[in-house]
Amino acid sequence: MQLRGRRLLVCNCEKSMPLDPERLARACSAAGGEGELRLETQLCRAQLGNFQTALESEAPLLVACTQEAPLFMELAQESHPEADLRFVNIRENAGWSAEAEQATPKIAALLAAATEEARPTPLISLKSEGTCLIYGKDERALEIAQQLKSRLDVTVLLQDASGVIPPRIMDVPIFQGRIAAAQGHLGAFGVTVNNYAAAFPSSREGFRFDLPSNNVSSECDIILDLTGDPPLFPAGERRDGYLRADPADPVAVQKAALAATDLVGEFEKPIYIRYDQEICAHGRNRKSGCRKCLDNCPVSAISSLGEIVEIDPHICGGCGLCAALCPTGAIEYQLPAGTTLLEQARTLLHSYYKAGGESPLLLLHDERHGAEMISMMARFGRGLPARALPLLVNEVTELGFDFYFAALAWGAAQIGILVAPDKREDVQALGGTLGLVESVMDGLGYGGGRLHLLDEQDPEALEQLLWSLPASPAAEPGSFLPLGGKRARSFLALHHLYERAPQPLDILPLAPGAPFGSLHLDTSGCTMCQACVAVCPAAALIDDPERPWLGFIEENCVQCGLCRATCPEKVISLEPRLNFSEEARSARELNRANPFNCIRCGQPFGIGPSIERIVERLAGAHSMYRDSSQIQRIMMCDDCRVIVEFEGSTGAITYGERPVMRTTDDDLREREMQRARQGLAEAESED
């Protein structure tokens, strides 16, 4: 069978999965498949020839097995190195389940979603030559240095060497000191050390050191921290090249040492984040706006450059919180790049419905923790319910409100987020995003309880929780494509949900901090200076170059507050809300004014309220505007100001007496005269 351009190879894994080939063929056909489906029983062993025959066809293949993927890839590399292979797990995700016989729509959906093409992620290179700093406080650091010295260029830095016996042979450099600051990444670490001193070679019973120095800088490629102190970096376990272990745990120390030996050479790291500074709402004109990425980056990879931010791809750990929280879409996650993940979710949900599925639970999980939990449930328990559709993501913290709205609009009845132990703190930063989605769904009449944080580390407890979730009715599935940026995708989904809502509301109030809302302007105090238009990063505030006019497009507003902070008259206030009416999509007039006419020639040259406010503030309050003639010049156009400057009793502008130009000859002549006077004075004194 061909499914979306790929030939399917499906195996029931020695009949451990109760797959009905006819039902599965019909389900796959509904999801876009064509032709006859052949069900294998032992594709990786007795029927391996069928896989090799499929390779001969040179068609792109989709193999419904991930356990034996290394074997299949090895065979393909030997005979068809250019073969286009892709693998999908239907066994732990669907076939090994107490509801396996009802999981046919899910299996068809998993197969269809696996055919989506993933856009490549850009990469960055890291280079390490193996210079390793072992930072410790006792003999453990010296022991590890002896193990690593043949594979790495090792230096030992001891916090306190008292009680440490010097080695018989000094074959690695040993210093004393305490790291006061550290920065950098694999291949480019920099440390600042206080109380830094080299060990004397004559150390006998204990180490003796040279005179200590402070603020000593050093560089290395790898840091192995065996002090047991707090990490040198925020979220240090995510900093490439920084390895940390409890010195009281020999197993952990050995694992860290072994990992250090692998960090030599050139490495490619994904550039997780794409940044578009043009739509960043961080700041404008020295005013601070959105800081969500800066305040929530766990590894401090983001820094402020005033109006924009800078993301260091060498430090970025790829958690994706910045992309999830960004209100404008200026930051986007790139693993995979583009809208790949949204397209996979859309295909998964659409194929599930087309194959006859109902009330799907979209289960978001990562590879390290989530896939292992699903495997344990499948092997030792009831597995996943037939309606639970697992979707693999790199990090569950990478997804923003655009993804959740889209998934719900595509028919997800509920969304489960499987949280790994090391992501608990990160997920807390998503509380506002998840609360926003829940409040919108509840406000439109769909009811709450759509999103579930599954923070269970016991597979049995997680299984019980998943099976106990009630099958809520989903929204009528939409068919829109994930086009445009983050805001455009969000409103495609939101308008679909609104149009089919049980209780549609044109205006839906939201909590403070929501990235949607309106703006209110006190027109009585507005001078139409247009400063708010200049700082708006989302083109929500607009002007008209032909007339004094101020407009507002509500759908564009991200509630960053830059307009409010910039307004000199402080007449702007924000209102977080969702407006589903047509008014929100078009420009709404906030204020207008008449142009100011020049008091001399009558030509319009400025905005009336602005000129009037300037005159009011400067008249009599500034040294340059004491008399009425000076004030009147403010109310004139540029041409008339110049004319008035030349008018007067003399008919010209005077600058006072012009100074006499002085030349080099004048200086030389004056010098000679000075010498002559001195000579004459000396002669008279001698007489």
XYZ file of C-alpha atoms in Angstrom:
687
model
C 0.000 0.000 0.000
C 1.097 3.538 -0.786
C 0.328 6.188 1.834
C 0.939 9.820 0.910
C 3.751 8.882 -1.458
C 5.400 6.194 0.700
C 5.223 2.433 0.524
C 3.979 0.925 3.786
C 5.649 -2.015 5.488
C 3.521 -3.044 8.488
C 4.380 -5.954 10.799
C 2.292 -7.346 13.654
C 5.521 -8.231 15.528
C 5.094 -12.013 15.658
C 1.344 -11.546 16.141
C 1.836 -9.688 19.413
C -0.467 -6.980 18.019
C -4.028 -7.913 17.006
C -3.949 -6.129 13.650
C -6.764 -6.768 11.196
C -5.286 -6.150 7.718
C -8.642 -5.401 6.105
C -9.719 -2.885 8.761
C -6.286 -1.272 8.778
C -6.314 -1.060 4.965
C -9.696 0.707 5.026
C -8.489 3.082 7.737
C -5.316 3.874 5.798
C -7.337 4.378 2.628
C -9.496 6.921 4.460
C -6.285 8.680 5.514
C -5.060 8.879 1.921
C -3.669 5.378 1.267
C -3.958 3.492 -2.022
C -3.594 -0.157 -2.970
C -3.503 -3.430 -1.052
C -1.978 -3.657 2.427
C 0.226 -6.670 3.117
C 0.644 -7.494 6.784
C 4.013 -8.982 7.790
C 4.567 -11.194 10.833
C 8.360 -11.210 11.279
C 9.698 -8.534 8.971
C 12.979 -8.217 10.833
C 13.821 -11.944 10.735
C 12.070 -14.589 8.606
C 10.528 -12.037 6.234
C 13.577 -9.795 5.934
C 13.611 -10.557 2.226
C 10.352 -8.625 1.842
C 12.108 -5.527 3.166
C 14.986 -6.041 0.743
C 12.515 -6.471 -2.121
C 10.851 -3.210 -1.147
C 14.259 -1.535 -1.263
C 14.680 -2.708 -4.838
C 11.591 -0.721 -5.857
C 13.519 2.464 -4.960
C 10.282 3.944 -3.594
C 10.302 5.940 -0.322
C 9.529 3.505 2.490
C 7.648 3.852 5.770
C 8.417 0.955 8.116
C 6.052 0.508 11.069
C 8.820 -0.525 13.467
C 11.375 1.479 15.423
C 12.941 -1.297 17.519
C 14.682 -2.874 14.511
C 15.349 0.408 12.707
C 19.166 0.006 13.117
C 19.008 -3.375 11.345
C 16.919 -2.035 8.482
C 19.171 1.003 8.075
C 22.292 -1.178 8.051
C 20.869 -3.383 5.299
C 19.824 -0.354 3.288
C 23.262 1.208 3.665
C 24.898 -1.920 2.231
C 22.731 -2.288 -0.870
C 20.844 1.009 -1.336
C 22.646 3.824 0.515
C 20.400 6.443 -1.112
C 17.174 4.776 0.077
C 14.569 7.087 1.627
C 13.622 5.327 4.882
C 11.332 6.454 7.657
C 10.170 4.596 10.770
C 7.130 4.889 13.033
C 6.284 3.160 16.308
C 2.817 1.589 16.220
C 3.626 -1.148 18.709
C 4.132 0.667 22.032
C 2.008 3.599 20.852
C -1.029 1.553 19.830
C -0.666 -2.200 19.244
C 0.425 -3.184 22.753
C -2.653 -1.904 24.520
C -5.727 -3.218 26.287
C -7.669 -1.409 23.549
C -5.476 -2.576 20.674
C -8.451 -3.931 18.745
C -10.066 -0.467 18.830
C -6.802 1.300 17.916
C -7.032 0.894 14.126
C -7.915 4.593 13.521
C -4.988 5.614 15.709
C -2.571 3.345 13.845
C -3.691 4.801 10.523
C -3.243 8.310 11.940
C 0.256 7.513 13.231
C 1.243 6.153 9.826
C -0.152 9.200 8.027
C 1.548 11.679 10.374
C 4.888 9.924 9.860
C 4.766 10.784 6.159
C 4.985 14.524 6.843
C 8.280 15.977 5.680
C 10.325 17.601 8.437
C 12.101 20.805 7.491
C 15.823 20.656 8.301
C 17.185 22.488 11.317
C 20.239 24.743 10.808
C 23.372 23.695 12.686
C 26.290 25.405 14.391
C 29.751 23.942 14.996
C 31.498 23.553 18.352
C 35.177 22.587 18.494
C 36.954 21.114 21.504
C 40.637 20.199 21.641
C 40.280 18.394 24.964
C 41.645 20.992 27.397
C 39.899 19.923 30.590
C 39.729 21.727 33.925
C 38.954 19.398 36.837
C 37.570 21.519 39.646
C 37.481 19.724 43.011
C 38.322 19.856 46.659
C 39.929 16.519 47.585
C 41.799 13.462 46.318
C 38.883 12.525 44.080
C 39.900 15.257 41.630
C 43.468 13.925 41.494
C 42.252 10.361 40.949
C 40.049 11.384 38.018
C 42.917 13.442 36.595
C 45.059 10.303 36.522
C 42.316 8.456 34.644
C 41.857 11.182 32.052
C 45.415 12.428 31.507
C 46.067 10.032 28.617
C 42.979 11.214 26.714
C 42.600 14.842 27.735
C 44.854 17.798 28.469
C 44.054 17.949 32.178
C 44.563 20.686 34.768
C 43.429 20.301 38.388
C 42.115 23.229 40.424
C 41.558 22.479 44.131
C 39.417 24.756 46.266
C 41.230 23.777 49.440
C 44.188 21.413 49.289
C 44.593 20.982 53.046
C 44.834 17.295 53.882
C 45.496 16.285 50.269
C 48.712 14.291 49.850
C 50.797 15.396 46.842
C 51.233 12.702 44.180
C 54.563 10.961 43.830
C 54.838 12.089 40.206
C 53.485 15.498 39.182
C 52.262 14.543 35.712
C 49.309 16.974 35.668
C 49.362 20.676 36.631
C 47.845 21.287 40.073
C 46.686 24.659 41.344
C 44.759 26.060 44.256
C 41.899 28.520 43.784
C 38.198 29.150 43.793
C 36.217 29.979 40.643
C 34.511 33.331 41.123
C 32.883 33.512 37.686
C 32.485 31.301 34.637
C 31.127 31.844 31.163
C 31.196 30.208 27.758
C 30.411 26.792 26.338
C 32.045 23.630 25.032
C 35.331 24.576 23.442
C 35.279 28.158 24.720
C 34.958 28.318 28.509
C 36.424 31.182 30.466
C 36.851 31.203 34.258
C 37.939 33.843 36.746
C 39.791 32.402 39.746
C 40.522 33.946 43.135
C 43.217 32.781 45.567
C 44.982 31.274 42.558
C 48.392 29.725 43.217
C 50.596 27.001 41.720
C 51.716 24.042 43.819
C 55.369 23.928 44.842
C 57.185 20.853 43.481
C 58.828 20.495 46.914
C 55.479 19.824 48.624
C 56.089 16.932 51.025
C 53.391 15.883 53.513
C 50.852 18.292 52.088
C 50.572 20.793 49.310
C 52.353 24.117 49.588
C 51.497 26.859 47.154
C 53.006 30.024 45.751
C 51.671 33.461 46.706
C 47.988 33.635 45.690
C 46.513 36.026 43.145
C 42.958 37.173 42.512
C 40.990 37.748 39.317
C 43.144 35.349 37.330
C 41.580 34.422 33.982
C 41.911 31.065 32.269
C 40.340 29.245 29.344
C 39.486 25.615 28.696
C 37.305 23.409 26.502
C 35.699 21.238 29.200
C 34.912 21.778 32.874
C 34.509 18.746 35.160
C 33.056 20.053 38.428
C 33.591 17.665 41.362
C 33.184 20.173 44.181
C 29.619 19.273 45.124
C 28.850 22.991 45.283
C 26.009 24.707 43.367
C 26.652 24.678 39.607
C 28.775 27.377 38.033
C 26.050 28.111 35.459
C 22.264 28.493 35.626
C 20.750 25.104 34.766
C 24.303 23.825 34.511
C 23.287 20.358 33.341
C 22.201 21.933 30.036
C 25.480 23.745 29.362
C 27.395 21.828 26.705
C 30.870 20.928 27.975
C 30.084 21.504 31.657
C 29.942 18.215 33.571
C 29.062 18.103 37.229
C 28.888 15.187 39.669
C 28.563 14.708 43.425
C 32.043 13.682 44.648
C 30.369 11.389 47.218
C 28.771 9.363 44.391
C 31.531 7.281 42.726
C 29.206 6.083 39.965
C 28.172 9.616 39.030
C 31.820 10.743 39.062
C 32.832 7.931 36.724
C 29.943 8.687 34.353
C 30.939 12.342 34.211
C 34.582 11.422 33.587
C 33.598 9.028 30.805
C 31.393 11.690 29.224
C 34.310 14.139 29.282
C 36.433 11.809 27.143
C 33.822 11.991 24.377
C 33.976 15.789 24.172
C 36.981 16.066 21.885
C 36.655 17.066 18.239
C 34.130 19.020 16.206
C 30.438 18.781 17.042
C 27.311 20.012 15.343
C 24.603 21.504 17.498
C 21.120 22.562 16.354
C 20.370 26.254 16.215
C 17.156 25.830 18.153
C 15.879 29.379 17.815
C 15.174 31.692 14.884
C 14.878 35.360 15.814
C 13.208 38.146 13.830
C 14.144 41.461 15.406
C 11.732 43.404 13.200
C 8.687 42.218 15.166
C 10.340 41.909 18.580
C 8.415 43.771 21.288
C 11.298 43.958 23.763
C 11.896 47.685 23.509
C 11.778 50.867 21.464
C 13.369 54.281 22.007
C 14.902 53.283 25.349
C 11.541 52.058 26.633
C 11.207 48.484 27.890
C 8.333 46.319 26.697
C 8.148 42.527 26.616
C 10.722 40.618 28.702
C 9.235 37.125 28.667
C 12.172 35.475 26.917
C 14.739 37.220 29.118
C 12.956 36.469 32.368
C 12.321 32.788 31.635
C 15.452 31.491 29.865
C 16.790 28.874 32.323
C 20.363 28.944 30.949
C 20.687 32.735 30.556
C 21.364 32.427 26.829
C 19.393 35.599 26.055
C 20.633 39.119 26.696
C 19.148 42.545 26.070
C 20.652 44.884 23.477
C 18.267 47.695 24.272
C 15.576 47.547 21.614
C 16.180 43.904 20.666
C 17.544 40.785 22.313
C 20.454 38.539 21.433
C 20.311 34.744 21.674
C 23.612 32.865 21.964
C 23.141 29.599 20.016
C 26.248 28.102 21.638
C 24.669 28.364 25.100
C 20.996 27.772 24.219
C 19.841 24.428 25.638
C 16.823 24.139 23.355
C 14.054 24.167 25.986
C 11.972 26.439 23.741
C 10.407 28.516 26.516
C 11.321 31.747 24.752
C 9.500 30.636 21.597
C 6.491 29.386 23.552
C 6.106 32.664 25.462
C 6.911 35.124 22.672
C 3.692 37.072 21.938
C 4.626 38.182 18.421
C 6.396 35.161 16.931
C 9.723 37.011 16.781
C 11.238 33.881 18.333
C 10.409 30.563 16.690
C 11.566 27.048 17.544
C 13.458 25.244 14.787
C 13.675 21.575 15.766
C 12.058 20.787 13.433
C 12.020 24.041 11.516
C 9.026 25.945 10.239
C 5.510 24.627 10.804
C 6.512 20.951 10.642
C 5.138 20.112 14.071
C 1.843 21.850 13.377
C 1.513 19.978 10.097
C 2.177 16.669 11.850
C -0.484 17.435 14.464
C -2.978 18.415 11.763
C -2.368 15.223 9.764
C -2.517 13.086 12.901
C -5.891 14.476 13.996
C -7.459 14.635 10.532
C -6.403 11.089 9.670
C -7.710 9.836 13.003
C -11.153 11.311 12.329
C -11.224 10.110 8.717
C -10.416 6.595 9.902
C -13.386 6.638 12.294
C -11.789 7.802 15.560
C -13.583 9.893 18.159
C -12.700 12.294 20.995
C -8.886 12.201 20.568
C -6.494 12.926 23.408
C -3.361 14.475 21.906
C -0.450 13.301 24.068
C 2.677 15.481 23.793
C 5.889 13.814 24.947
C 9.650 13.937 24.455
C 12.014 11.133 23.512
C 14.022 10.835 26.729
C 11.263 10.626 29.309
C 7.950 10.386 27.496
C 8.812 7.619 25.046
C 10.258 5.530 27.873
C 7.125 5.968 30.006
C 4.906 4.945 27.079
C 7.100 1.899 26.490
C 6.871 0.845 30.138
C 3.078 1.172 30.122
C 2.843 -0.885 26.936
C 5.123 -3.649 28.205
C 3.884 -4.023 31.768
C 0.405 -2.482 31.840
C -2.598 -1.617 29.741
C -0.673 0.708 27.446
C -2.220 3.829 25.963
C -5.979 4.184 25.450
C -7.079 3.836 21.829
C -8.012 7.527 21.706
C -4.614 8.747 22.988
C -2.586 10.026 20.032
C 1.099 10.404 20.994
C 2.998 13.208 19.286
C 6.763 13.287 19.745
C 8.308 16.732 20.284
C 11.855 17.700 21.131
C 10.748 19.566 24.267
C 7.232 19.816 25.674
C 8.074 23.399 26.703
C 8.576 24.565 23.115
C 4.871 24.899 22.257
C 3.019 28.192 22.463
C -0.606 29.282 22.396
C -0.711 29.046 18.585
C -0.126 25.285 18.723
C -2.713 24.642 21.445
C -5.401 26.715 19.748
C -4.691 25.017 16.416
C -4.754 21.501 17.879
C -8.079 22.152 19.601
C -9.493 23.667 16.418
C -8.361 20.599 14.456
C -10.437 18.426 16.765
C -8.324 17.526 19.771
C -10.769 16.932 22.621
C -7.980 17.189 25.186
C -4.236 17.732 25.218
C -1.956 15.908 27.632
C 1.548 17.237 28.317
C 3.875 14.566 29.689
C 6.360 16.404 31.911
C 9.850 15.055 32.578
C 11.327 15.504 36.093
C 13.924 18.011 34.888
C 11.249 20.128 33.181
C 9.007 20.781 36.176
C 10.332 24.276 36.799
C 10.277 25.138 33.094
C 6.656 24.087 32.728
C 5.675 26.491 35.509
C 6.590 29.362 33.189
C 3.892 28.135 30.794
C 1.153 28.629 33.394
C -0.040 31.836 31.744
C -0.156 30.233 28.292
C -2.081 27.182 29.460
C -4.410 29.368 31.519
C -5.072 31.538 28.466
C -6.079 28.525 26.370
C -8.317 27.142 29.108
C -10.050 30.491 29.679
C -10.761 30.920 25.961
C -12.207 27.422 25.615
C -14.293 27.867 28.736
C -15.431 31.350 27.712
C -16.646 30.075 24.331
C -18.715 27.374 26.001
C -16.526 24.359 25.291
C -15.785 23.903 28.976
C -12.498 23.757 30.841
C -10.272 20.796 31.566
C -8.870 20.651 28.034
C -5.185 20.763 28.962
C -3.551 18.331 31.379
C -0.060 18.503 32.840
C 0.900 14.862 33.369
C 3.633 15.144 35.989
C 3.828 11.467 36.945
C 7.125 9.591 37.112
C 5.597 6.195 37.846
C 4.351 4.487 34.631
C 1.575 2.768 36.553
C 0.324 6.070 38.018
C 0.517 7.739 34.615
C -1.403 4.895 33.030
C -4.140 5.143 35.629
C -4.385 8.898 35.071
C -4.642 8.585 31.290
C -7.328 5.915 31.442
C -9.345 7.933 33.963
C -9.584 11.075 31.801
C -13.172 11.436 30.543
C -13.711 11.575 26.790
C -14.878 15.179 26.373
C -16.612 16.265 23.179
C -14.267 18.044 20.786
C -14.838 21.090 18.632
C -15.884 20.412 15.075
C -12.537 19.747 13.325
C -11.319 22.525 11.069
C -9.409 22.046 7.845
C -7.364 25.279 7.742
C -3.640 25.082 7.065
C -1.050 26.476 9.519
C -0.191 29.470 7.364
C 1.491 32.707 8.320
C 3.240 33.650 11.529
C 2.340 32.866 15.107
C -0.395 35.487 15.359
C -1.956 34.635 11.996
C -2.057 30.914 12.833
C -3.599 31.668 16.204
C -6.427 33.729 14.748
C -7.153 31.100 12.089
C -7.764 28.660 14.920
C -9.535 31.146 17.201
C -12.026 32.225 14.560
C -12.788 28.587 13.750
C -13.432 27.882 17.427
C -15.567 31.022 17.731
C -17.705 30.235 14.687
C -18.568 26.775 16.055
C -18.665 27.683 19.742
C -21.591 26.537 21.894
C -21.703 30.018 23.446
C -19.946 32.473 21.112
C -18.985 35.791 22.683
C -17.872 38.724 20.578
C -15.791 40.128 23.447
C -14.021 37.676 25.744
C -12.203 39.242 28.743
C -8.747 37.833 29.481
C -6.377 37.913 32.433
C -3.671 40.591 32.689
C -0.576 39.647 30.721
C -2.506 37.979 27.896
C -1.014 38.662 24.432
C -4.369 39.812 23.001
C -6.291 42.942 23.779
C -7.491 46.420 23.042
C -6.231 49.939 23.675
C -8.083 52.902 25.124
C -7.095 56.490 24.468
C -8.142 59.578 26.427
C -8.590 61.895 23.462
C -8.952 64.961 25.672
C -5.278 64.743 26.592
C -3.898 63.313 23.358
C -1.766 65.762 21.344
C -1.509 63.431 18.337
C 2.286 63.392 18.614
C 2.261 59.884 17.063
C 5.023 58.649 19.403
C 2.937 55.553 20.078
C 2.860 54.698 16.357
C 6.645 54.899 16.126
C 7.234 52.376 18.915
C 4.516 49.813 18.146
C 6.319 46.608 17.016
C 3.169 44.869 15.746
C 1.679 47.606 13.529
C -1.362 47.748 15.784
C -1.147 51.550 15.968
C -1.159 53.265 12.590
C -1.231 56.791 11.244
C -2.092 58.528 7.968
C 0.690 60.469 6.238
C -1.899 62.741 4.606
C -3.717 63.925 7.729
C -3.504 64.018 11.544
C -5.148 60.662 12.258
C -4.506 57.773 14.673
C -5.899 54.273 14.146
C -5.758 50.895 15.877
C -5.971 47.289 14.594
C -6.905 45.179 17.594
C -5.902 41.780 16.209
C -2.329 43.024 15.852
C -1.983 44.225 19.447
C 0.251 42.056 21.666
C -0.253 44.146 24.833
C 3.484 44.776 25.203
C 2.821 48.203 26.759
C 5.433 50.108 24.747
C 2.825 52.629 23.596
C 1.698 53.228 27.159
C 5.261 53.658 28.395
C 6.169 56.016 25.546
C 3.102 58.267 25.569
C 4.262 61.659 26.958
C 0.737 62.562 28.004
C 0.027 59.194 29.715
C -3.384 58.881 28.083
C -3.113 55.251 26.891
C -4.440 52.237 28.792
C -4.609 48.562 27.797
C -7.420 46.045 28.089
C -6.590 42.313 27.706
C -9.374 40.643 25.770
C -10.269 38.735 22.611
C -12.484 40.533 20.135
C -13.990 38.163 17.556
C -15.960 40.824 15.704
C -15.028 42.195 12.299
C -14.060 45.471 13.981
C -10.933 43.840 15.437
C -9.588 42.949 11.985
C -9.773 46.441 10.496
C -8.415 49.812 11.490
C -10.489 51.620 14.108
C -10.129 55.362 14.574
C -8.763 56.386 17.956
C -8.318 60.089 17.389
C -8.120 62.729 14.722
C -7.232 66.409 14.687
C -7.157 69.413 12.403
C -3.835 70.543 11.028
C -2.367 73.749 12.485
C -2.332 76.663 10.052
C 0.641 78.987 9.938
C -0.333 82.307 11.559
C 1.571 84.225 8.860
C 0.738 82.507 5.551
C -2.176 80.281 6.565
C -0.668 77.072 5.191
C -1.156 73.876 7.291
C 2.156 72.594 8.630
C 1.562 70.585 11.822
C -0.943 68.976 14.151
C -3.136 71.453 16.007
C -3.090 69.918 19.519
C 0.669 69.323 19.368
C 1.516 72.903 18.414
C -0.880 74.267 21.004
C 0.626 72.077 23.753
C 4.167 73.150 22.809
C 3.201 76.812 22.952
C 1.499 76.296 26.305
C 4.529 74.638 27.860
C 7.230 76.953 26.472
C 5.569 80.358 26.755
C 7.216 82.235 29.579
C 8.841 79.078 30.904
C 11.911 78.935 28.664
C 14.629 81.535 28.240
C 14.352 81.435 24.454
C 10.619 82.146 24.473
C 10.169 85.162 26.753
C 8.429 87.582 24.388
C 5.474 87.158 22.072
C 7.509 87.378 18.846
C 9.501 84.319 19.827
C 6.355 82.400 20.692
C 4.765 83.361 17.391
C 7.609 81.777 15.456
C 6.573 78.389 16.898
C 3.207 78.876 15.229
C 4.742 79.517 11.815
C 5.720 77.114 9.077
C 9.388 76.597 8.226
C 9.411 79.076 5.363
C 7.806 81.856 7.369
C 10.227 81.398 10.254
C 13.143 82.033 7.908
C 11.479 85.106 6.423
C 10.763 86.578 9.846
C 14.376 86.065 10.894
C 15.508 88.321 8.042
C 12.895 90.954 8.708
C 13.573 93.813 11.106
C 15.144 97.240 11.302
C 18.296 96.316 9.375
C 16.603 93.895 7.014
C 19.316 91.318 7.644
C 20.533 89.009 10.298
C 23.571 90.484 12.107
C 26.138 88.512 13.952
C 28.240 91.329 15.433
C 31.748 92.434 14.352
C 33.581 89.815 12.368
C 36.849 88.767 14.048
C 40.116 89.514 12.225
C 41.637 86.406 10.689
C 45.032 85.515 12.170
C 47.711 83.764 10.111
C 51.066 82.092 10.716
C 52.881 85.188 9.485
C 51.182 87.200 12.205
C 52.477 84.738 14.827
C 56.043 84.839 13.451
C 56.055 88.633 13.238
C 54.821 88.943 16.816
C 57.493 86.478 17.992
C 60.304 88.532 16.339
C 59.024 91.741 17.903
C 58.961 90.073 21.306
C 62.588 88.994 20.913
C 63.620 92.480 19.857
C 61.980 94.033 22.885
C 63.714 91.558 25.165
C 67.098 92.338 23.570
C 66.557 96.064 23.982
C 65.602 95.621 27.610
C 68.720 93.585 28.319
C 70.967 96.212 26.672
C 69.482 99.018 28.761
C 69.974 97.011 31.947
C 73.695 96.531 31.154
C 74.176 100.289 30.702
